[in-house]
Short mmCIF file of C-alpha atoms and ligand atoms in Angstrom, two decimals:
data_model
loop_
_atom_site.label_atom_id
_atom_site.label_comp_id
_atom_site.label_asym_id
_atom_site.label_seq_id
_atom_site.Cartn_x
_atom_site.Cartn_y
_atom_site.Cartn_z
CA UNK A 1 -27.37 -5.53 -2.25
CA UNK A 2 -24.40 -2.89 -1.69
CA UNK A 3 -23.26 -3.21 2.17
CA UNK A 4 -22.85 0.76 1.37
CA UNK A 5 -26.63 1.01 1.45
CA UNK A 6 -26.65 -0.34 4.93
CA UNK A 7 -23.78 1.72 6.32
CA UNK A 8 -25.72 4.87 4.81
CA UNK A 9 -29.04 3.61 6.74
CA UNK A 10 -27.05 3.34 10.36
CA UNK A 11 -26.81 -0.12 10.59
CA UNK A 12 -23.99 -1.96 12.55
CA UNK A 13 -22.76 -4.16 9.66
CA UNK A 14 -21.49 -7.44 10.16
CA UNK A 15 -19.60 -9.31 7.72
CA UNK A 16 -17.30 -12.59 8.07
CA UNK A 17 -15.00 -13.96 6.05
CA UNK A 18 -14.71 -17.43 4.26
CA UNK A 19 -11.40 -19.15 2.48
CA UNK A 20 -12.09 -21.24 -0.65
CA UNK A 21 -10.85 -24.63 -0.69
CA UNK A 22 -7.47 -25.95 -2.32
CA UNK A 23 -9.21 -27.93 -4.87
CA UNK A 24 -12.70 -28.12 -6.72
CA UNK A 25 -15.23 -29.13 -3.88
CA UNK A 26 -16.89 -26.45 -2.09
CA UNK A 27 -19.68 -28.21 -0.61
CA UNK A 28 -18.01 -27.79 2.90
CA UNK A 29 -17.67 -24.00 2.42
CA UNK A 30 -21.33 -23.31 1.30
CA UNK A 31 -22.91 -25.76 4.28
CA UNK A 32 -20.56 -24.01 6.79
CA UNK A 33 -21.65 -20.55 5.38
CA UNK A 34 -25.53 -20.97 5.00
CA UNK A 35 -25.55 -22.94 8.57
CA UNK A 36 -23.68 -20.39 10.82
CA UNK A 37 -23.31 -17.30 8.59
CA UNK A 38 -26.63 -16.81 6.73
CA UNK A 39 -27.67 -14.38 9.41
CA UNK A 40 -25.49 -12.10 8.74
CA UNK A 41 -25.05 -9.06 6.09
CA UNK A 42 -22.15 -10.54 4.07
CA UNK A 43 -19.63 -12.80 3.40
CA UNK A 44 -16.07 -12.04 2.38
CA UNK A 45 -14.72 -14.15 -0.10
CA UNK A 46 -10.28 -14.14 0.07
CA UNK A 47 -8.49 -14.36 -2.89
CA UNK A 48 -5.58 -16.82 -2.85
CA UNK A 49 -4.86 -15.87 1.02
CA UNK A 50 -1.41 -15.54 1.93
CA UNK A 51 -0.41 -16.06 -1.33
CA UNK A 52 -1.26 -19.93 -1.62
CA UNK A 53 -3.13 -20.79 -4.42
CA UNK A 54 -6.91 -21.92 -4.30
CA UNK A 55 -9.84 -21.88 -5.82
CA UNK A 56 -11.24 -18.38 -7.01
CA UNK A 57 -12.58 -15.63 -4.98
CA UNK A 58 -15.28 -14.93 -7.74
CA UNK A 59 -16.28 -18.16 -8.68
CA UNK A 60 -17.09 -19.20 -4.76
CA UNK A 61 -18.91 -15.72 -4.64
CA UNK A 62 -20.69 -16.54 -7.54
CA UNK A 63 -21.68 -20.26 -5.50
CA UNK A 64 -22.45 -18.01 -2.30
CA UNK A 65 -25.01 -16.00 -3.95
CA UNK A 66 -26.74 -18.71 -5.51
CA UNK A 67 -27.39 -19.97 -1.88
CA UNK A 68 -28.81 -16.71 -1.20
CA UNK A 69 -26.22 -14.96 0.76
CA UNK A 70 -24.22 -11.72 0.03
CA UNK A 71 -20.68 -12.30 -1.13
CA UNK A 72 -17.84 -9.52 -1.13
CA UNK A 73 -15.34 -10.63 -3.48
CA UNK A 74 -11.94 -9.99 -2.41
CA UNK A 75 -9.40 -8.56 -4.96
CA UNK A 76 -5.72 -8.41 -5.02
CA UNK A 77 -3.04 -6.83 -7.04
CA UNK A 78 -0.60 -9.55 -6.72
CA UNK A 79 -1.70 -12.08 -9.60
CA UNK A 80 -3.53 -10.09 -12.21
CA UNK A 81 -2.37 -6.98 -13.88
CA UNK A 82 -4.50 -4.09 -14.79
CA UNK A 83 -6.26 -5.85 -17.92
CA UNK A 84 -7.33 -9.04 -15.83
CA UNK A 85 -8.04 -6.68 -12.58
CA UNK A 86 -10.73 -4.77 -14.57
CA UNK A 87 -11.94 -7.77 -16.69
CA UNK A 88 -12.88 -9.62 -13.34
CA UNK A 89 -14.52 -6.63 -12.38
CA UNK A 90 -16.83 -6.67 -15.30
CA UNK A 91 -17.08 -10.23 -14.75
CA UNK A 92 -18.34 -9.86 -11.00
CA UNK A 93 -20.67 -6.96 -11.77
CA UNK A 94 -22.05 -9.18 -14.66
CA UNK A 95 -23.05 -12.15 -11.93
CA UNK A 96 -24.45 -9.85 -9.92
CA UNK A 97 -21.93 -9.21 -7.25
CA UNK A 98 -21.46 -5.84 -6.37
CA UNK A 99 -19.59 -5.93 -3.31
CA UNK A 100 -15.91 -5.72 -3.63
CA UNK A 101 -12.87 -5.53 -1.13
CA UNK A 102 -9.51 -3.76 -2.45
CA UNK A 103 -6.26 -5.21 -1.51
CA UNK A 104 -2.61 -4.90 -2.45
CA UNK A 105 -2.42 -8.57 -1.68
CA UNK A 106 0.65 -10.38 0.12
CA UNK A 107 4.08 -10.57 -1.83
CA UNK A 108 4.35 -13.88 -3.54
CA UNK A 109 7.32 -14.77 -1.56
CA UNK A 110 4.84 -15.66 1.38
CA UNK A 111 2.94 -18.44 -0.05
CA UNK A 112 3.30 -21.51 -1.75
CA UNK A 113 4.48 -20.75 -4.83
CA UNK A 114 7.77 -18.50 -3.91
CA UNK A 115 9.07 -18.91 -7.46
CA UNK A 116 5.74 -16.88 -8.73
CA UNK A 117 6.70 -13.44 -10.58
CA UNK A 118 4.70 -10.65 -8.25
CA UNK A 119 2.55 -8.51 -10.28
CA UNK A 120 1.65 -5.47 -8.60
CA UNK A 121 1.01 -3.71 -11.88
CA UNK A 122 -1.58 -1.72 -9.84
CA UNK A 123 -2.09 -1.34 -5.64
CA UNK A 124 -5.29 -1.33 -3.47
CA UNK A 125 -5.04 2.76 -4.35
CA UNK A 126 -4.75 2.67 -7.93
CA UNK A 127 -7.28 -0.33 -7.93
CA UNK A 128 -10.04 1.76 -6.29
CA UNK A 129 -9.24 4.66 -8.64
CA UNK A 130 -9.74 2.19 -11.31
CA UNK A 131 -13.23 0.90 -10.31
CA UNK A 132 -14.29 4.66 -10.08
CA UNK A 133 -13.16 5.12 -13.48
CA UNK A 134 -15.16 1.59 -14.55
CA UNK A 135 -18.20 3.44 -12.98
CA UNK A 136 -17.85 6.51 -14.97
CA UNK A 137 -17.99 4.20 -18.38
CA UNK A 138 -14.44 4.37 -18.82
CA UNK A 139 -11.58 1.88 -18.30
CA UNK A 140 -8.28 2.81 -17.25
CA UNK A 141 -6.99 2.82 -20.41
CA UNK A 142 -9.36 5.88 -21.56
CA UNK A 143 -11.67 3.73 -23.39
CA UNK A 144 -15.68 3.43 -23.21
CA UNK A 145 -17.46 0.89 -21.92
CA UNK A 146 -20.71 -0.52 -23.76
CA UNK A 147 -23.69 -0.04 -22.16
CA UNK A 148 -24.50 0.73 -18.41
CA UNK A 149 -21.24 0.71 -16.68
CA UNK A 150 -20.70 -1.23 -13.30
CA UNK A 151 -21.32 -0.09 -9.93
CA UNK A 152 -19.75 -1.19 -6.58
CA UNK A 153 -19.73 -0.73 -3.10
CA UNK A 154 -15.75 -0.02 -2.65
CA UNK A 155 -13.81 -1.67 0.44
CA UNK A 156 -10.47 -0.90 1.57
CA UNK A 157 -8.23 -2.58 4.61
CA UNK A 158 -6.56 -0.44 7.35
CA UNK A 159 -4.20 -1.79 10.19
CA UNK A 160 -5.26 0.11 13.20
CA UNK A 161 -2.80 -1.76 15.31
CA UNK A 162 0.67 -1.29 13.29
CA UNK A 163 3.21 -0.03 14.56
CA UNK A 164 3.56 2.38 11.65
CA UNK A 165 -0.02 3.55 12.19
CA UNK A 166 0.53 6.89 11.19
CA UNK A 167 1.88 5.62 7.59
CA UNK A 168 -1.31 3.48 7.72
CA UNK A 169 -3.48 6.74 8.15
CA UNK A 170 -1.67 8.27 5.26
CA UNK A 171 -2.54 5.47 3.14
CA UNK A 172 -6.08 5.14 4.27
CA UNK A 173 -6.39 9.06 3.30
CA UNK A 174 -5.16 8.50 -0.17
CA UNK A 175 -7.58 5.07 -0.40
CA UNK A 176 -10.69 7.74 0.49
CA UNK A 177 -9.40 10.09 -1.94
CA UNK A 178 -9.37 7.11 -4.63
CA UNK A 179 -12.75 6.24 -3.60
CA UNK A 180 -13.12 3.95 -0.88
CA UNK A 181 -16.72 3.30 0.52
CA UNK A 182 -15.82 1.80 3.51
CA UNK A 183 -13.12 -0.08 5.61
CA UNK A 184 -12.42 -3.21 7.47
CA UNK A 185 -9.47 -3.47 9.91
CA UNK A 186 -6.70 -5.76 10.52
CA UNK A 187 -7.65 -7.97 13.59
CA UNK A 188 -7.51 -6.07 16.51
CA UNK A 189 -6.70 -7.37 20.14
CA UNK A 190 -5.96 -3.77 21.67
CA UNK A 191 -9.11 -2.05 21.55
CA UNK A 192 -7.43 1.26 23.43
CA UNK A 193 -4.88 1.57 20.47
CA UNK A 194 -8.12 0.67 18.07
CA UNK A 195 -10.22 3.92 19.51
CA UNK A 196 -7.22 6.03 19.74
CA UNK A 197 -6.99 4.97 15.79
CA UNK A 198 -10.57 5.96 15.36
CA UNK A 199 -10.26 9.09 17.18
CA UNK A 200 -8.10 10.34 13.98
CA UNK A 201 -9.69 7.99 11.25
CA UNK A 202 -12.85 9.82 11.87
CA UNK A 203 -12.23 12.82 9.88
CA UNK A 204 -12.07 10.83 6.45
CA UNK A 205 -15.91 10.33 7.22
CA UNK A 206 -15.85 6.56 6.07
CA UNK A 207 -17.25 3.28 8.15
CA UNK A 208 -14.85 1.16 9.25
CA UNK A 209 -15.63 -2.27 10.65
CA UNK A 210 -13.48 -3.81 13.24
CA UNK A 211 -11.43 -6.66 12.63
CA UNK A 212 -11.78 -9.49 14.61
CA UNK A 213 -10.14 -13.17 15.04
CA UNK A 214 -11.36 -15.70 17.63
CA UNK A 215 -8.15 -16.85 19.26
CA UNK A 216 -7.70 -20.72 19.28
CA UNK A 217 -4.86 -21.29 21.73
CA UNK A 218 -2.16 -19.40 23.08
CA UNK A 219 0.36 -21.00 20.58
CA UNK A 220 -2.10 -19.42 17.98
CA UNK A 221 -1.74 -15.83 19.73
CA UNK A 222 2.30 -16.40 19.96
CA UNK A 223 2.52 -17.40 16.30
CA UNK A 224 0.32 -14.17 15.32
CA UNK A 225 2.42 -11.97 17.54
CA UNK A 226 5.69 -13.32 16.15
CA UNK A 227 4.49 -13.42 12.32
CA UNK A 228 1.41 -11.52 11.54
CA UNK A 229 2.14 -7.59 10.50
CA UNK A 230 -0.60 -5.50 12.77
CA UNK A 231 -1.52 -8.10 15.18
CA UNK A 232 -0.37 -8.05 18.85
CA UNK A 233 -2.27 -10.22 21.47
CA UNK A 234 -1.57 -8.57 25.07
CA UNK A 235 0.18 -10.85 27.67
CA UNK A 236 -2.56 -11.11 29.92
CA UNK A 237 -4.99 -12.53 27.24
CA UNK A 238 -2.41 -14.83 26.06
CA UNK A 239 -2.48 -16.03 30.11
CA UNK A 240 -6.31 -16.50 29.71
CA UNK A 241 -5.97 -18.52 26.86
CA UNK A 242 -3.56 -20.74 28.97
CA UNK A 243 -5.53 -20.88 31.89
CA UNK A 244 -8.01 -23.67 31.16
CA UNK A 245 -6.96 -25.56 28.21
CA UNK A 246 -10.19 -27.39 27.92
CA UNK A 247 -12.35 -24.35 27.83
CA UNK A 248 -10.01 -22.62 25.15
CA UNK A 249 -9.90 -25.70 23.27
CA UNK A 250 -13.67 -25.79 23.24
CA UNK A 251 -13.48 -22.18 22.04
CA UNK A 252 -15.28 -20.94 24.82
CA UNK A 253 -12.38 -18.13 25.92
CA UNK A 254 -11.63 -17.32 22.81
CA UNK A 255 -15.44 -16.05 22.10
CA UNK A 256 -15.17 -14.79 25.61
CA UNK A 257 -11.87 -12.61 24.28
CA UNK A 258 -13.45 -11.50 21.20
CA UNK A 259 -16.94 -10.65 22.54
CA UNK A 260 -15.25 -8.13 24.68
CA UNK A 261 -13.43 -6.58 22.24
CA UNK A 262 -16.29 -5.98 20.08
CA UNK A 263 -18.57 -4.49 23.25
CA UNK A 264 -15.26 -2.33 23.98
CA UNK A 265 -14.88 -1.25 19.70
CA UNK A 266 -18.75 -1.07 19.00
CA UNK A 267 -19.39 2.70 20.14
CA UNK A 268 -16.39 3.52 17.90
CA UNK A 269 -17.03 2.10 14.78
CA UNK A 270 -19.83 1.24 12.05
CA UNK A 271 -19.40 -2.59 12.20
CA UNK A 272 -17.51 -5.82 12.73
CA UNK A 273 -15.54 -8.07 10.34
CA UNK A 274 -15.16 -11.51 11.62
CA UNK A 275 -11.98 -13.69 10.30
CA UNK A 276 -13.46 -16.93 11.96
CA UNK A 277 -10.28 -19.04 10.46
CA UNK A 278 -12.10 -22.36 10.43
CA UNK A 279 -14.28 -21.20 13.49
CA UNK A 280 -17.12 -20.53 11.66
CA UNK A 281 -19.20 -22.48 13.72
CA UNK A 282 -18.46 -20.44 16.57
CA UNK A 283 -19.29 -16.87 14.80
CA UNK A 284 -23.40 -17.29 16.26
CA UNK A 285 -22.29 -17.50 19.72
CA UNK A 286 -19.97 -14.78 19.48
CA UNK A 287 -22.55 -12.60 18.10
CA UNK A 288 -24.87 -13.28 20.72
CA UNK A 289 -22.25 -12.78 23.59
CA UNK A 290 -21.44 -9.46 22.02
CA UNK A 291 -24.75 -8.31 21.92
CA UNK A 292 -25.18 -8.16 18.33
CA UNK B 1 22.89 2.75 -20.66
CA UNK B 2 20.29 4.58 -19.28
CA UNK B 3 19.08 8.11 -20.51
CA UNK B 4 17.82 10.92 -18.56
CA UNK B 5 15.42 13.84 -19.71
CA UNK B 6 14.38 16.73 -18.28
CA UNK B 7 10.80 16.95 -16.63
CA UNK B 8 8.39 19.51 -18.12
CA UNK B 9 9.48 22.91 -17.03
CA UNK B 10 5.80 23.36 -15.56
CA UNK B 11 6.75 20.54 -13.33
CA UNK B 12 9.86 21.83 -12.11
CA UNK B 13 8.92 25.24 -11.89
CA UNK B 14 5.80 24.27 -9.53
CA UNK B 15 8.14 22.33 -7.36
CA UNK B 16 10.54 25.22 -6.79
CA UNK B 17 8.44 28.30 -7.20
CA UNK B 18 9.36 31.14 -5.34
CA UNK B 19 12.06 28.92 -3.31
CA UNK B 20 16.02 29.76 -3.22
CA UNK B 21 17.10 27.00 -5.01
CA UNK B 22 20.68 25.01 -4.95
CA UNK B 23 21.41 23.36 -8.52
CA UNK B 24 23.26 20.07 -8.67
CA UNK B 25 24.50 18.95 -12.10
CA UNK B 26 26.07 15.29 -12.24
CA UNK B 27 27.80 14.99 -15.54
CA UNK B 28 28.91 11.68 -14.36
CA UNK B 29 29.33 8.30 -15.96
CA UNK B 30 29.56 7.21 -19.78
CA UNK B 31 26.79 5.03 -19.00
CA UNK B 32 24.06 8.10 -18.71
CA UNK B 33 23.04 10.50 -21.90
CA UNK B 34 22.38 13.46 -20.14
CA UNK B 35 20.66 16.58 -21.48
CA UNK B 36 23.26 18.81 -21.00
CA UNK B 37 22.14 21.75 -23.14
CA UNK B 38 18.53 21.97 -22.09
CA UNK B 39 19.70 21.53 -18.51
CA UNK B 40 21.89 24.87 -19.18
CA UNK B 41 19.27 26.63 -20.86
CA UNK B 42 16.89 26.43 -18.28
CA UNK B 43 19.02 26.75 -15.26
CA UNK B 44 20.03 30.10 -17.37
CA UNK B 45 16.88 31.32 -17.02
CA UNK B 46 16.28 30.10 -13.28
CA UNK B 47 19.31 32.06 -12.42
CA UNK B 48 18.07 35.21 -14.16
CA UNK B 49 15.09 35.13 -11.81
CA UNK B 50 17.51 35.58 -9.15
CA UNK B 51 16.27 32.80 -7.10
CA UNK B 52 19.49 30.58 -7.11
CA UNK B 53 22.08 30.49 -4.64
CA UNK B 54 24.61 28.43 -6.43
CA UNK B 55 25.13 25.95 -9.12
CA UNK B 56 27.57 22.99 -8.63
CA UNK B 57 28.71 20.88 -11.55
CA UNK B 58 30.66 17.29 -11.14
CA UNK B 59 30.68 13.69 -11.76
CA UNK B 60 29.90 10.44 -9.86
CA UNK B 61 27.76 12.37 -7.11
CA UNK B 62 26.21 8.70 -6.79
CA UNK B 63 29.26 7.95 -5.05
CA UNK B 64 28.50 9.03 -1.80
CA UNK B 65 32.53 9.51 -0.53
CA UNK B 66 32.80 11.02 -3.63
CA UNK B 67 29.91 13.71 -2.95
CA UNK B 68 30.87 14.35 0.86
CA UNK B 69 34.64 15.78 -0.93
CA UNK B 70 32.57 17.46 -3.59
CA UNK B 71 30.03 19.23 -1.83
CA UNK B 72 31.65 20.67 0.92
CA UNK B 73 32.67 23.88 -0.22
CA UNK B 74 28.73 24.47 -1.79
CA UNK B 75 27.45 23.95 2.10
CA UNK B 76 26.73 27.63 2.53
CA UNK B 77 25.15 28.17 -0.67
CA UNK B 78 22.93 25.07 -0.14
CA UNK B 79 22.32 26.42 3.59
CA UNK B 80 20.88 29.32 1.82
CA UNK B 81 18.44 27.64 -0.45
CA UNK B 82 15.23 26.44 0.58
CA UNK B 83 15.61 23.41 -1.86
CA UNK B 84 18.22 21.50 -3.93
CA UNK B 85 17.22 20.60 -7.01
CA UNK B 86 19.41 17.90 -8.92
CA UNK B 87 19.66 17.12 -12.56
CA UNK B 88 21.02 13.48 -12.26
CA UNK B 89 19.94 9.77 -12.67
CA UNK B 90 17.59 8.67 -9.84
CA UNK B 91 20.56 7.19 -7.96
CA UNK B 92 22.30 10.92 -7.87
CA UNK B 93 19.10 12.33 -6.50
CA UNK B 94 18.66 9.78 -3.86
CA UNK B 95 22.25 9.68 -2.70
CA UNK B 96 21.99 13.70 -2.52
CA UNK B 97 18.25 13.76 -0.44
CA UNK B 98 20.30 11.04 1.83
CA UNK B 99 23.11 13.14 2.84
CA UNK B 100 21.64 16.52 2.93
CA UNK B 101 18.94 14.66 5.44
CA UNK B 102 16.24 17.21 6.20
CA UNK B 103 16.75 19.56 3.05
CA UNK B 104 14.27 19.27 0.52
CA UNK B 105 15.95 17.74 -2.75
CA UNK B 106 14.21 17.56 -5.85
CA UNK B 107 14.62 15.41 -8.91
CA UNK B 108 14.45 17.28 -12.65
CA UNK B 109 14.89 14.57 -14.31
CA UNK B 110 13.32 11.10 -15.22
CA UNK B 111 15.43 8.06 -15.92
CA UNK B 112 14.53 5.79 -18.63
CA UNK B 113 16.60 2.61 -19.64
CA UNK B 114 18.54 2.09 -23.10
CA UNK B 115 19.17 -1.25 -23.96
CA UNK B 116 22.56 -2.70 -23.49
CA UNK B 117 25.05 -1.83 -20.45
CA UNK B 118 23.90 -0.88 -17.21
CA UNK B 119 25.36 1.69 -15.55
CA UNK B 120 27.73 1.36 -12.32
CA UNK B 121 25.32 1.84 -9.62
CA UNK B 122 26.66 1.50 -6.05
CA UNK B 123 25.39 -0.53 -3.34
CA UNK B 124 23.29 1.90 -1.32
CA UNK B 125 21.02 3.32 -3.62
CA UNK B 126 19.58 1.76 -6.65
CA UNK B 127 17.16 3.19 -9.67
CA UNK B 128 15.34 0.83 -11.79
CA UNK B 129 14.69 3.52 -14.48
CA UNK B 130 11.13 3.57 -13.90
CA UNK B 131 10.60 6.49 -16.77
CA UNK B 132 8.74 8.76 -14.33
CA UNK B 133 10.90 9.75 -11.06
CA UNK B 134 8.83 9.52 -8.12
CA UNK B 135 11.62 11.16 -5.84
CA UNK B 136 9.53 14.30 -5.72
CA UNK B 137 6.96 12.28 -3.90
CA UNK B 138 8.40 10.31 -1.84
CA UNK B 139 11.54 12.60 -0.05
CA UNK B 140 14.09 11.39 -2.46
CA UNK B 141 13.75 7.79 -1.58
CA UNK B 142 12.93 5.46 -4.49
CA UNK B 143 9.90 3.76 -4.04
CA UNK B 144 10.34 1.02 -7.26
CA UNK B 145 13.42 -0.01 -5.55
CA UNK B 146 13.33 0.60 -1.69
CA UNK B 147 9.61 -1.41 -1.70
CA UNK B 148 9.76 -4.95 -2.50
CA UNK B 149 6.28 -4.53 -3.99
CA UNK B 150 7.71 -1.49 -5.72
CA UNK B 151 4.31 0.39 -4.51
CA UNK B 152 3.62 4.22 -5.34
CA UNK B 153 0.98 4.85 -3.25
CA UNK B 154 2.15 3.96 0.41
CA UNK B 155 2.81 1.44 2.71
CA UNK B 156 1.13 -1.95 2.61
CA UNK B 157 -0.04 -3.83 5.48
CA UNK B 158 2.69 -5.83 5.95
CA UNK B 159 5.68 -4.06 7.77
CA UNK B 160 6.00 -5.46 11.18
CA UNK B 161 8.62 -4.16 13.56
CA UNK B 162 9.62 -1.48 10.60
CA UNK B 163 10.67 -4.36 8.53
CA UNK B 164 9.44 -5.24 5.29
CA UNK B 165 7.12 -8.68 4.94
CA UNK B 166 9.36 -10.20 2.45
CA UNK B 167 12.32 -9.81 4.37
CA UNK B 168 12.64 -9.39 7.80
CA UNK B 169 16.68 -7.92 7.23
CA UNK B 170 14.94 -5.00 5.11
CA UNK B 171 13.31 -1.91 6.54
CA UNK B 172 10.28 -1.07 5.14
CA UNK B 173 11.09 1.44 2.23
CA UNK B 174 7.37 3.08 2.97
CA UNK B 175 8.14 3.66 6.40
CA UNK B 176 11.93 5.39 5.37
CA UNK B 177 9.75 7.76 3.11
CA UNK B 178 7.32 8.55 5.77
CA UNK B 179 10.11 9.07 8.03
CA UNK B 180 11.96 11.38 5.69
CA UNK B 181 9.14 13.34 4.77
CA UNK B 182 8.11 13.85 8.43
CA UNK B 183 11.66 15.11 8.83
CA UNK B 184 11.24 17.61 6.23
CA UNK B 185 7.99 18.81 7.28
CA UNK B 186 6.16 17.81 3.78
CA UNK B 187 3.94 15.14 4.84
CA UNK B 188 1.11 16.88 2.74
CA UNK B 189 3.16 15.51 -0.31
CA UNK B 190 1.18 11.78 0.66
CA UNK B 191 -1.84 13.77 -0.36
CA UNK B 192 -1.10 13.95 -3.96
CA UNK B 193 -3.15 12.31 -6.96
CA UNK B 194 -3.42 8.39 -7.07
CA UNK B 195 -0.49 7.59 -9.32
CA UNK B 196 -0.44 4.90 -11.67
CA UNK B 197 2.37 3.55 -13.18
CA UNK B 198 3.35 3.74 -16.79
CA UNK B 199 5.13 0.31 -17.99
CA UNK B 200 5.32 1.38 -21.54
CA UNK B 201 8.84 3.16 -20.73
CA UNK B 202 9.88 -0.05 -19.09
CA UNK B 203 12.81 -1.53 -19.80
CA UNK B 204 11.30 -5.43 -19.89
CA UNK B 205 7.93 -3.95 -22.24
CA UNK B 206 9.66 -1.25 -24.13
CA UNK B 207 12.55 -3.14 -25.65
S1 LIG C 1 11.67 6.66 -9.00
FE1 LIG C 1 13.26 4.91 -8.45
S2 LIG C 1 13.31 3.82 -10.13
FE2 LIG C 1 12.07 6.01 -11.08
S3 LIG C 1 13.63 6.95 -11.95
FE3 LIG C 1 13.34 7.82 -9.85
S4 LIG C 1 15.08 6.75 -8.62
FE4 LIG C 1 15.04 5.88 -10.59
S1 LIG C 2 6.10 -3.97 4.08
FE1 LIG C 2 7.01 -1.94 2.92
S2 LIG C 2 8.59 -2.31 1.86
FE2 LIG C 2 7.77 -4.11 2.26
S3 LIG C 2 6.06 -4.19 0.28
FE3 LIG C 2 4.92 -3.53 1.94
S4 LIG C 2 5.14 -1.33 1.82
FE4 LIG C 2 7.13 -2.36 0.54
#
C-alpha cells in the first residue's frame, strides 16, 4: 500500500523508523516492530544510517513486509551510483515495496568507514526525478523499461528547524518539482519554529509529517544540540529531563515531552514520523498520550 | 591542462538578453586552451546590438590581486552594465563574481579537463573542470568545489551553524550560494530544472 493514498484520503499518517542491525540476525528488529509498531501506518527502514555499514535496507524491508507490516525503503545517494540506485528501485518494486524515501545521505566521513569513496552521483532531488522517469517507463539513460513500469509513493525529507531554513525551503520546492509526494521532517523540539515553517511550506501543497525523537536524557539532548544538524532542544526541556532522573530513565519524561510536541504540531501537519532510536517500546504510549 | 569551450549561443543569449553587459576575457595562462576566435566573433555580434558597455581582455584574472589592479579603470563601464559576462575558466568567473559582489556575473564557457598538467589555481577558488559550468545557477560560486558532496540541486540537511557537516571549519557552500543569490536578488534561479550531472566529461571517466 502506498502511503500517499492515505494522505489523499485525509488521514493523519503515523510512521516510525527502524535501523537494521550490524549483522545478519534480524529477529529482534522484527519482533520489536511486530510488537510495538504494527498499529501504525508504515515503518521506515534506514539505509546505512549515519554512514555506518549495516544490513541492507531493502532486505530488511522485505522481511518486515513478510511479517505483515508496510515498509518504507530509505534510499541514500552516498553508496550507489545511478545504475545501482535504479536497479535497487526495480528490485523494490518487484518485491512489492512501493514506498521510498529519497535522501542525499550523510557524507562517508561521518561514519565507521571514513576511508570509503563518497558517491553522490545523484542527490535527493535528482533521485526523485529519476524515479519519476522510471515511473514513465524510461530509465535515466533514456532507455525503455520492459513491461509495466514501477509506481512508488515518493517521500523526501526537510529540516524545518535548521538555522538555514530558507535554503531548506528552496530545496523543498526543488524536491516538489522533481516529484516528491510527501515529506518527513528532521526531529522537531521547537513547535513554534515548525509552525512558522509550515506557514511557508503550505504553498507547496504536499503532506508533511512532523519528525519526533523521544528524548532519553539531558545528555542525549545536549549531544544532539552540539552534533545533529537542524536539531535544537531548548533549555527548559533539558531542565525537565534533569529534574527527575528516575522518571526520565524510565522514559516517562521523554514521552511526555514528545507527546506535547505532537499535540502542538498536529493541527499544522498531515502526520507524524517517530524516530524511536531503540525506544520502539515507548511508541504505543507516546501515541496514546498524544491522542492519536 | 584544461580547455574552455563556449557555451551554446542560445544559452549565453538567454542569460544576457536585453541586458547591458560588460565583457571580460581572460587570455591567461598557458594551461588553458581558450577559444579566442569564436569568442571574439560572438562578442562582435553582441557589441553590434549596442548592448555592450565595454570589453576588458587581460591575463590571470583568477589572481584576486591582479584582478583588482586591472579592473579599476573599467569600473564605470561595469557600473553601467546590468551584468558581467566572463569568458574564462571556472576559477576566473568565481574570482570576478566574488569581487563584484552584487553585480550578476555569468560564465560564458564550460571548463573541461585535458589529461596532463593541471593549471595553476590560486587557493581561494577552485574549478574541478566539470564540463558543464554551473556558475550561472549558483551566483558564481562553484557548487562542485564549495560543497563537500558537490551537490548541484541545493543544500543537504547537514549544515550546522552555517558550517558543513564534513568539516566544521568550512562554510557550507550552499549557504554561501543562497546568500549570494539573495544578495543578487536572484533566488528565482533556484527554481531551475533538476540538474543531473554528466560524468562522461569528468576527468576520471573520460581518460
Ligand atoms: S561548476 Fe565549478 S567545476 Fe564546473 S566548470 Fe564551473 S567552476 Fe569549474
Ligand atoms: S553541509 Fe553544505 S557544503 Fe556540506 S555537504 Fe551539505 S550542502 Fe554541501
